[in-house]
XYZ file of C-alpha atoms in Angstrom:
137
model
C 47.334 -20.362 168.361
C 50.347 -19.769 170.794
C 50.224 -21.196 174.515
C 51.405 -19.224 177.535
C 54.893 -20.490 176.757
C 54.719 -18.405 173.209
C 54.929 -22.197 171.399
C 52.651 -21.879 168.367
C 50.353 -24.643 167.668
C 51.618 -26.845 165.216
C 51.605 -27.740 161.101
C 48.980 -30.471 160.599
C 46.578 -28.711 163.234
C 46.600 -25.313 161.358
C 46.356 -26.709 157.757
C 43.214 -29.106 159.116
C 41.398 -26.872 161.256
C 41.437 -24.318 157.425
C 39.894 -27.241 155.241
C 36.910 -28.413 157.230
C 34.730 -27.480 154.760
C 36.284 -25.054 151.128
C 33.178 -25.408 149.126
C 31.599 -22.889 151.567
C 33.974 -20.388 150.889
C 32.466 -17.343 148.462
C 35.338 -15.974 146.153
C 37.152 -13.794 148.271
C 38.017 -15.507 151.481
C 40.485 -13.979 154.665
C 42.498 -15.689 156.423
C 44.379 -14.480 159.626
C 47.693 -15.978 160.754
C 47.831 -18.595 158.052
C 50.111 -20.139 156.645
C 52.754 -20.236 158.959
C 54.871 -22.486 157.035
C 55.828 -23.710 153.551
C 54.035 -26.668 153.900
C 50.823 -24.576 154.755
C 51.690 -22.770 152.099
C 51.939 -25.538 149.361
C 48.407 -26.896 151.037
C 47.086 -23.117 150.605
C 47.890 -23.002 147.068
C 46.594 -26.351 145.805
C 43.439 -25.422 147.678
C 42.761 -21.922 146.460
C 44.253 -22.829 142.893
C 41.039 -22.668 140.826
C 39.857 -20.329 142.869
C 40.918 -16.979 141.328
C 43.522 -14.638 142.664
C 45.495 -15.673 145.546
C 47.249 -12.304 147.290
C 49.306 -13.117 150.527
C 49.388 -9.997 152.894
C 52.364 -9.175 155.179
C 51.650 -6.590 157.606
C 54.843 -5.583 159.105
C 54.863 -3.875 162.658
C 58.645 -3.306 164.637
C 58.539 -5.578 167.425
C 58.721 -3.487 170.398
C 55.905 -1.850 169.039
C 54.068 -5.143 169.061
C 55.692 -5.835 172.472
C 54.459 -2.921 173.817
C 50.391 -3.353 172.239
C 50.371 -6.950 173.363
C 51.174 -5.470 176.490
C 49.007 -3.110 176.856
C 46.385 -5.681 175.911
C 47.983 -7.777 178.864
C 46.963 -4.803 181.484
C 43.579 -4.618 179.895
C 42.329 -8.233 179.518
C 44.454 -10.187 182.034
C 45.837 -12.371 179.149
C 48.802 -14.329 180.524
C 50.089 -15.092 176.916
C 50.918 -11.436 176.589
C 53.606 -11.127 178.836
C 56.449 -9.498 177.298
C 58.919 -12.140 177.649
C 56.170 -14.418 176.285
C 55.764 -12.164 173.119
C 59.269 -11.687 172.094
C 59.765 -15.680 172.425
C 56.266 -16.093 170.272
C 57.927 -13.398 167.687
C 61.505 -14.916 167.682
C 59.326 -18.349 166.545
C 57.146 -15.838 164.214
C 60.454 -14.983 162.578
C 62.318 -18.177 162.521
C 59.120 -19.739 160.820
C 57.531 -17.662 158.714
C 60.845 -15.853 156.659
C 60.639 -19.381 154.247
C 56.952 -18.551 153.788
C 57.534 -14.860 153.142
C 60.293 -15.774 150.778
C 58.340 -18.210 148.828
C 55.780 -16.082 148.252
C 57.431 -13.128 147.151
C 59.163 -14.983 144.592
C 55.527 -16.564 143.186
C 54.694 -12.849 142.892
C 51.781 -13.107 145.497
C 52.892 -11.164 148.182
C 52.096 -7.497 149.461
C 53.773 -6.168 152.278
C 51.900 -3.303 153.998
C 53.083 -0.898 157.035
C 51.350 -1.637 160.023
C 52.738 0.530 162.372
C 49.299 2.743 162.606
C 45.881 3.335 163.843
C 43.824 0.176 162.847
C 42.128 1.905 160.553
C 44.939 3.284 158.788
C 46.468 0.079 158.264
C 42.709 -1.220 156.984
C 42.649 1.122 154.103
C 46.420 0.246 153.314
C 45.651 -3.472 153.123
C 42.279 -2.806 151.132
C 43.955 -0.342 148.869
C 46.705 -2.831 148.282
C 44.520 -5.875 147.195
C 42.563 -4.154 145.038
C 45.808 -2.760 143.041
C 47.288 -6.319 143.352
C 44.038 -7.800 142.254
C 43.591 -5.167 139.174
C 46.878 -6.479 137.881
């Protein structure tokens, strides 16, 4: 949801385009890149309140090392958006916007942070392994 300037698209968009249609969702639901902000957040929560456990995954990478997979994804697909001056703006927003979201969720208790500088798979069973701890709790 980031243009070729590295702007990411913005609050009401993000929080619509997720409710279109909740009563479809099963009881466990992912959701990638979302919330982005405390007001997402707040939405998230009222949504998902009688809906069981809600467990907010941070996958933390270093960001060269994202620099440098985004760019290799650049040489492979031809994506203009992954420029590397492009990605370190689009990260310096990441930060700047998401730190209030991290913070409020790690003081509701909700939030597991999980290494994500590995293979994809690796940092699959990590996230797995975490929920299902979280969610034994």
């Amino acid at each position: 949801m980031a243009d070729a300037r590295g702007v990411i698209a913005v609050d009401k968009m993000g929080t619509k385009v997720l409710f279109l249609d909740p009563s479809t969702y099963e009881t466990q639901v992912v959701i990638d890149g979302f919330p982005r902000t405390v007001e997402q957040a707040i939405a998230l929560d009222v949504l998902m309140e009688e809906r069981g456990v809600l467990a907010v995954v941070e996958i933390v990478v270093p960001d060269e090392e994202l620099v440098r997979r985004l760019s290799h994804r650049r040489a492979v697909e031809g994506r203009v958006d992954d420029d590397a001056a492009v990605v370190r703006e689009r990260l310096s927003v990441y930060h700047r916007s998401t730190r209030p979201v991290i913070d409020f969720y790690r003081a509701r208790h909700t939030l597991i942070t999980v290494n994500g500088h590995a293979s994809a798979e690796e940092v699959t069973e990590r996230i797995t392994s975490a929920a299902l701890n979280y969610c034994a709790t």
